[in-house]
Amino acid sequence: ITGGGSGIGLALAQRFANAGSEVLISGRRKDVLEEAARQTEGLIPVVCDVSVESERVRLFEFVTSHYPALNMVVNNAGIQNRPPAITQPQDWTAHHLEIATNLEAPLHLSMLFAAFLKDQPKAAIINVTSGLAFVPIAAMPTYCAMKAALHSFTMSLREQLKGQVTVYEVAPPAVNTDLGGAGLHTFGVDLDEYADFAFGKLLEGDLEFGYQFSEAGRVGGAEERAKLFEAMNSRFRA
């Protein structure tokens, strides 16, 4: 599970571990990963910055050589920036990091692991997108665009790997985590509430699902999405 040391990634890792799985959690911060592993039996920390191509390759090589029974990859790592208005000067480095983490990483890791996973029993790839893949916040265009692109890629990946690897898409709404910075998502769904829901849907075999707002955007038609877009962006501007 990438980004497995905190937030949704850690919450899912804990549920997989409590169900009896051995779970590798990766992330950039060694101390955070090690603390998570101390708190939950069955979690194994692996330091990796998935925004860097060479580190993704190293992660693949390490995991497949040391844990040959691996049968699931969860592409969860993500960052969310709050850039200035598009007419203002932009920090392209920050945008590029968002692109590398939120899109390049899950695409590349899926490509690296696909051939390995297809020979494993009950193999799966789980891509964590967002309700913002379906109804974006205009003030965060890069983040939303990467999640929309990952949704598209996940659909194609599922078709290509049909009968070999099961491909899931988890599309959370706003969840009370530190995504983007501490305190920015306190209005969101409780983390344990969401993780219990998402883990249950995965156990049921649902290939793509949202929750509350994100489910409304995922299944809604053009008119419903337009209403959600206006309501959400009005709130965000306020």
mmCIF file of C-alpha atoms in Angstrom:
data_model
loop_
_atom_site.group_PDB
_atom_site.id
_atom_site.type_symbol
_atom_site.label_atom_id
_atom_site.label_comp_id
_atom_site.label_asym_id
_atom_site.label_seq_id
_atom_site.Cartn_x
_atom_site.Cartn_y
_atom_site.Cartn_z
ATOM 1 C CA ILE A 1 0.000 0.000 0.000
ATOM 2 C CA THR A 2 1.659 3.241 -1.106
ATOM 3 C CA GLY A 3 1.104 6.129 1.252
ATOM 4 C CA GLY A 4 0.425 3.472 3.871
ATOM 5 C CA GLY A 5 1.809 5.299 6.876
ATOM 6 C CA SER A 6 -1.127 7.626 7.455
ATOM 7 C CA GLY A 7 -4.641 8.563 6.405
ATOM 8 C CA ILE A 8 -6.727 6.284 4.222
ATOM 9 C CA GLY A 9 -3.707 4.165 3.303
ATOM 10 C CA LEU A 10 -2.937 3.320 6.925
ATOM 11 C CA ALA A 11 -6.599 2.757 7.780
ATOM 12 C CA LEU A 12 -6.924 0.238 4.937
ATOM 13 C CA ALA A 13 -3.587 -1.365 5.840
ATOM 14 C CA GLN A 14 -4.785 -1.904 9.397
ATOM 15 C CA ARG A 15 -7.957 -3.574 8.190
ATOM 16 C CA PHE A 16 -6.086 -5.892 5.823
ATOM 17 C CA ALA A 17 -3.637 -6.760 8.609
ATOM 18 C CA ASN A 18 -6.398 -7.374 11.146
ATOM 19 C CA ALA A 19 -8.005 -9.720 8.605
ATOM 20 C CA GLY A 20 -4.802 -11.783 8.540
ATOM 21 C CA SER A 21 -2.802 -10.300 5.668
ATOM 22 C CA GLU A 22 0.870 -9.395 5.729
ATOM 23 C CA VAL A 23 0.919 -5.779 4.525
ATOM 24 C CA LEU A 24 3.829 -3.757 3.164
ATOM 25 C CA ILE A 25 3.291 -0.039 3.766
ATOM 26 C CA SER A 26 5.430 2.376 1.773
ATOM 27 C CA GLY A 27 6.001 6.089 2.100
ATOM 28 C CA ARG A 28 8.670 8.771 2.281
ATOM 29 C CA ARG A 29 8.820 9.131 6.073
ATOM 30 C CA LYS A 30 10.628 6.278 7.816
ATOM 31 C CA ASP A 31 9.572 7.379 11.309
ATOM 32 C CA VAL A 32 5.890 7.500 10.366
ATOM 33 C CA LEU A 33 6.017 4.046 8.774
ATOM 34 C CA GLU A 34 7.839 2.528 11.726
ATOM 35 C CA GLU A 35 5.362 4.013 14.189
ATOM 36 C CA ALA A 36 2.465 2.576 12.179
ATOM 37 C CA ALA A 37 4.154 -0.828 12.184
ATOM 38 C CA ARG A 38 4.646 -0.642 15.965
ATOM 39 C CA GLN A 39 0.966 0.054 16.477
ATOM 40 C CA THR A 40 -0.435 -2.656 14.202
ATOM 41 C CA GLU A 41 0.887 -6.191 13.943
ATOM 42 C CA GLY A 42 1.348 -7.393 10.371
ATOM 43 C CA LEU A 43 2.508 -4.079 8.877
ATOM 44 C CA ILE A 44 5.970 -3.991 7.300
ATOM 45 C CA PRO A 45 7.513 -0.555 6.563
ATOM 46 C CA VAL A 46 9.265 0.050 3.235
ATOM 47 C CA VAL A 47 10.611 3.552 2.617
ATOM 48 C CA CYS A 48 9.975 4.803 -0.924
ATOM 49 C CA ASP A 49 9.216 8.146 -2.546
ATOM 50 C CA VAL A 50 6.878 7.066 -5.335
ATOM 51 C CA SER A 51 7.223 10.418 -7.098
ATOM 52 C CA VAL A 52 10.716 9.311 -8.209
ATOM 53 C CA GLU A 53 10.942 6.831 -11.099
ATOM 54 C CA SER A 54 14.078 5.071 -9.867
ATOM 55 C CA GLU A 55 12.554 4.554 -6.416
ATOM 56 C CA ARG A 56 9.441 2.989 -7.955
ATOM 57 C CA VAL A 57 11.650 0.535 -9.836
ATOM 58 C CA ARG A 58 13.606 -0.184 -6.675
ATOM 59 C CA LEU A 59 10.361 -0.777 -4.773
ATOM 60 C CA PHE A 60 9.151 -3.241 -7.404
ATOM 61 C CA GLU A 61 12.441 -5.134 -7.410
ATOM 62 C CA PHE A 62 12.634 -5.266 -3.607
ATOM 63 C CA VAL A 63 9.043 -6.390 -3.110
ATOM 64 C CA THR A 64 9.009 -9.069 -5.791
ATOM 65 C CA SER A 65 12.323 -10.539 -4.670
ATOM 66 C CA HIS A 66 11.668 -10.488 -0.909
ATOM 67 C CA TYR A 67 7.906 -11.110 -0.900
ATOM 68 C CA PRO A 68 7.196 -13.430 -3.847
ATOM 69 C CA ALA A 69 3.722 -14.268 -2.520
ATOM 70 C CA LEU A 70 2.545 -10.672 -2.990
ATOM 71 C CA ASN A 71 -0.821 -10.654 -4.756
ATOM 72 C CA MET A 72 -2.146 -7.108 -4.280
ATOM 73 C CA VAL A 73 -0.949 -3.563 -4.940
ATOM 74 C CA VAL A 74 -2.826 -0.555 -3.565
ATOM 75 C CA ASN A 75 -1.928 2.710 -5.306
ATOM 76 C CA ASN A 76 -2.988 5.120 -2.584
ATOM 77 C CA ALA A 77 -0.201 7.702 -2.174
ATOM 78 C CA GLY A 78 -1.327 11.206 -3.009
ATOM 79 C CA ILE A 79 -0.693 14.876 -2.306
ATOM 80 C CA GLN A 80 -3.078 17.786 -2.665
ATOM 81 C CA ASN A 81 -1.870 21.350 -3.171
ATOM 82 C CA ARG A 82 -3.826 24.585 -2.868
ATOM 83 C CA PRO A 83 -2.249 26.708 -5.627
ATOM 84 C CA PRO A 84 -2.959 30.401 -6.239
ATOM 85 C CA ALA A 85 -5.411 31.449 -8.939
ATOM 86 C CA ILE A 86 -4.285 30.344 -12.390
ATOM 87 C CA THR A 87 -3.646 33.974 -13.451
ATOM 88 C CA GLN A 88 -1.124 34.336 -10.612
ATOM 89 C CA PRO A 89 2.511 33.116 -10.762
ATOM 90 C CA GLN A 90 2.666 29.364 -10.262
ATOM 91 C CA ASP A 91 5.221 27.079 -8.636
ATOM 92 C CA TRP A 92 5.529 24.474 -11.387
ATOM 93 C CA THR A 93 7.676 22.275 -9.156
ATOM 94 C CA ALA A 94 4.699 21.837 -6.833
ATOM 95 C CA HIS A 95 2.368 21.022 -9.739
ATOM 96 C CA HIS A 96 4.875 18.556 -11.160
ATOM 97 C CA LEU A 97 5.219 16.798 -7.803
ATOM 98 C CA GLU A 98 1.443 16.465 -7.688
ATOM 99 C CA ILE A 99 1.439 14.968 -11.190
ATOM 100 C CA ALA A 100 4.284 12.581 -10.376
ATOM 101 C CA THR A 101 2.747 11.380 -7.123
ATOM 102 C CA ASN A 102 -0.922 11.240 -8.072
ATOM 103 C CA LEU A 103 -0.685 9.973 -11.659
ATOM 104 C CA GLU A 104 2.791 8.906 -12.778
ATOM 105 C CA ALA A 105 3.300 6.724 -9.718
ATOM 106 C CA PRO A 106 0.126 4.613 -9.946
ATOM 107 C CA LEU A 107 0.473 4.253 -13.725
ATOM 108 C CA HIS A 108 4.099 3.172 -13.517
ATOM 109 C CA LEU A 109 3.609 0.858 -10.539
ATOM 110 C CA SER A 110 0.629 -0.789 -12.227
ATOM 111 C CA MET A 111 2.742 -1.366 -15.330
ATOM 112 C CA LEU A 112 5.641 -2.727 -13.285
ATOM 113 C CA PHE A 113 3.541 -5.125 -11.236
ATOM 114 C CA ALA A 114 0.965 -6.275 -13.826
ATOM 115 C CA ALA A 115 3.020 -9.112 -15.335
ATOM 116 C CA PHE A 116 4.062 -10.301 -11.877
ATOM 117 C CA LEU A 117 0.563 -10.208 -10.442
ATOM 118 C CA LYS A 118 -1.100 -12.057 -13.318
ATOM 119 C CA ASP A 119 0.575 -15.269 -12.155
ATOM 120 C CA GLN A 120 -0.513 -14.835 -8.535
ATOM 121 C CA PRO A 121 -3.696 -16.283 -7.005
ATOM 122 C CA LYS A 122 -6.507 -13.794 -6.302
ATOM 123 C CA ALA A 123 -4.382 -10.948 -7.636
ATOM 124 C CA ALA A 124 -5.622 -7.370 -7.465
ATOM 125 C CA ILE A 125 -4.652 -3.773 -8.119
ATOM 126 C CA ILE A 126 -6.568 -1.135 -6.165
ATOM 127 C CA ASN A 127 -6.324 2.453 -7.370
ATOM 128 C CA VAL A 128 -7.486 5.174 -4.991
ATOM 129 C CA THR A 129 -8.914 8.083 -6.953
ATOM 130 C CA SER A 130 -11.365 10.669 -5.567
ATOM 131 C CA GLY A 131 -14.838 12.064 -5.951
ATOM 132 C CA LEU A 132 -12.995 14.980 -7.537
ATOM 133 C CA ALA A 133 -12.285 12.731 -10.522
ATOM 134 C CA PHE A 134 -15.968 13.162 -11.403
ATOM 135 C CA VAL A 135 -16.793 16.617 -10.008
ATOM 136 C CA PRO A 136 -13.682 18.822 -9.733
ATOM 137 C CA ILE A 137 -12.893 21.780 -7.512
ATOM 138 C CA ALA A 138 -11.854 24.503 -9.948
ATOM 139 C CA ALA A 139 -9.292 25.964 -7.565
ATOM 140 C CA MET A 140 -7.336 22.680 -7.491
ATOM 141 C CA PRO A 141 -7.236 21.846 -11.211
ATOM 142 C CA THR A 142 -4.046 19.774 -11.242
ATOM 143 C CA TYR A 143 -5.110 17.490 -8.392
ATOM 144 C CA CYS A 144 -8.558 16.951 -9.876
ATOM 145 C CA ALA A 145 -7.194 16.352 -13.378
ATOM 146 C CA MET A 146 -4.785 13.696 -12.107
ATOM 147 C CA LYS A 147 -7.592 11.865 -10.321
ATOM 148 C CA ALA A 148 -9.775 12.016 -13.441
ATOM 149 C CA ALA A 149 -6.897 10.632 -15.509
ATOM 150 C CA LEU A 150 -6.324 7.838 -12.992
ATOM 151 C CA HIS A 151 -10.007 6.941 -13.211
ATOM 152 C CA SER A 152 -9.673 6.627 -17.000
ATOM 153 C CA PHE A 153 -6.489 4.576 -16.709
ATOM 154 C CA THR A 154 -8.116 2.275 -14.170
ATOM 155 C CA MET A 155 -10.949 1.499 -16.568
ATOM 156 C CA SER A 156 -8.456 0.611 -19.304
ATOM 157 C CA LEU A 157 -6.313 -1.406 -16.899
ATOM 158 C CA ARG A 158 -9.344 -3.397 -15.771
ATOM 159 C CA GLU A 159 -10.189 -4.289 -19.354
ATOM 160 C CA GLN A 160 -6.614 -5.272 -20.242
ATOM 161 C CA LEU A 161 -6.202 -7.470 -17.158
ATOM 162 C CA LYS A 162 -9.659 -9.034 -17.252
ATOM 163 C CA GLY A 163 -9.467 -12.638 -16.113
ATOM 164 C CA GLN A 164 -5.907 -12.177 -14.823
ATOM 165 C CA VAL A 165 -5.861 -9.409 -12.198
ATOM 166 C CA THR A 166 -8.919 -7.831 -10.593
ATOM 167 C CA VAL A 167 -8.723 -4.032 -10.782
ATOM 168 C CA TYR A 168 -10.637 -1.915 -8.278
ATOM 169 C CA GLU A 169 -11.225 1.818 -8.049
ATOM 170 C CA VAL A 170 -11.831 3.378 -4.640
ATOM 171 C CA ALA A 171 -13.147 6.944 -4.976
ATOM 172 C CA PRO A 172 -13.308 8.597 -1.545
ATOM 173 C CA PRO A 173 -15.176 11.791 -0.744
ATOM 174 C CA ALA A 174 -13.508 14.334 1.512
ATOM 175 C CA VAL A 175 -12.262 12.331 4.505
ATOM 176 C CA ASN A 176 -10.958 13.789 7.757
ATOM 177 C CA THR A 177 -7.226 13.231 7.177
ATOM 178 C CA ASP A 178 -4.199 15.523 6.860
ATOM 179 C CA LEU A 179 -4.292 15.487 3.039
ATOM 180 C CA GLY A 180 -3.122 18.902 1.887
ATOM 181 C CA GLY A 181 -2.283 19.932 5.444
ATOM 182 C CA ALA A 182 -3.555 19.467 8.977
ATOM 183 C CA GLY A 183 -7.069 20.724 9.625
ATOM 184 C CA LEU A 184 -8.131 21.199 6.004
ATOM 185 C CA HIS A 185 -10.497 18.232 5.911
ATOM 186 C CA THR A 186 -12.080 18.318 9.355
ATOM 187 C CA PHE A 187 -15.451 18.729 7.602
ATOM 188 C CA GLY A 188 -14.950 15.380 5.862
ATOM 189 C CA VAL A 189 -16.202 11.909 6.646
ATOM 190 C CA ASP A 190 -14.706 10.245 9.728
ATOM 191 C CA LEU A 191 -11.675 8.182 8.698
ATOM 192 C CA ASP A 192 -12.701 4.968 10.443
ATOM 193 C CA GLU A 193 -16.238 5.262 9.113
ATOM 194 C CA TYR A 194 -14.931 5.549 5.579
ATOM 195 C CA ALA A 195 -12.275 2.842 5.921
ATOM 196 C CA ASP A 196 -14.822 0.379 7.317
ATOM 197 C CA PHE A 197 -17.118 1.133 4.388
ATOM 198 C CA ALA A 198 -14.380 0.867 1.739
ATOM 199 C CA PHE A 199 -12.923 -2.344 3.148
ATOM 200 C CA GLY A 200 -16.385 -3.880 3.229
ATOM 201 C CA LYS A 201 -17.013 -2.954 -0.409
ATOM 202 C CA LEU A 202 -13.684 -4.498 -1.413
ATOM 203 C CA LEU A 203 -14.576 -7.706 0.420
ATOM 204 C CA GLU A 204 -17.887 -7.742 -1.445
ATOM 205 C CA GLY A 205 -15.999 -7.473 -4.745
ATOM 206 C CA ASP A 206 -17.339 -4.087 -5.880
ATOM 207 C CA LEU A 207 -14.983 -2.965 -8.639
ATOM 208 C CA GLU A 208 -15.698 0.785 -8.423
ATOM 209 C CA PHE A 209 -17.428 2.751 -5.709
ATOM 210 C CA GLY A 210 -17.711 6.150 -4.087
ATOM 211 C CA TYR A 211 -19.315 7.266 -0.838
ATOM 212 C CA GLN A 212 -21.802 10.054 -0.177
ATOM 213 C CA PHE A 213 -20.681 13.015 -2.346
ATOM 214 C CA SER A 214 -18.262 10.962 -4.407
ATOM 215 C CA GLU A 215 -20.893 8.322 -5.139
ATOM 216 C CA ALA A 216 -23.364 11.000 -6.243
ATOM 217 C CA GLY A 217 -20.774 12.379 -8.650
ATOM 218 C CA ARG A 218 -19.728 8.936 -9.860
ATOM 219 C CA VAL A 219 -23.207 7.730 -10.797
ATOM 220 C CA GLY A 220 -24.897 11.053 -11.565
ATOM 221 C CA GLY A 221 -25.696 12.247 -15.039
ATOM 222 C CA ALA A 222 -24.532 15.505 -16.571
ATOM 223 C CA GLU A 223 -27.243 17.572 -14.889
ATOM 224 C CA GLU A 224 -26.566 16.105 -11.452
ATOM 225 C CA ARG A 225 -22.829 16.621 -11.816
ATOM 226 C CA ALA A 226 -23.358 20.228 -12.903
ATOM 227 C CA LYS A 227 -25.401 20.891 -9.768
ATOM 228 C CA LEU A 228 -22.785 19.265 -7.573
ATOM 229 C CA PHE A 229 -20.042 21.253 -9.299
ATOM 230 C CA GLU A 230 -21.811 24.554 -8.700
ATOM 231 C CA ALA A 231 -22.671 23.751 -5.079
ATOM 232 C CA MET A 232 -19.204 22.558 -4.197
ATOM 233 C CA ASN A 233 -17.345 25.356 -5.936
ATOM 234 C CA SER A 234 -19.629 27.982 -4.406
ATOM 235 C CA ARG A 235 -18.816 26.567 -0.987
ATOM 236 C CA PHE A 236 -15.114 26.450 -1.757
ATOM 237 C CA ARG A 237 -15.087 30.083 -2.934
ATOM 238 C CA ALA A 238 -16.878 31.088 0.269
#
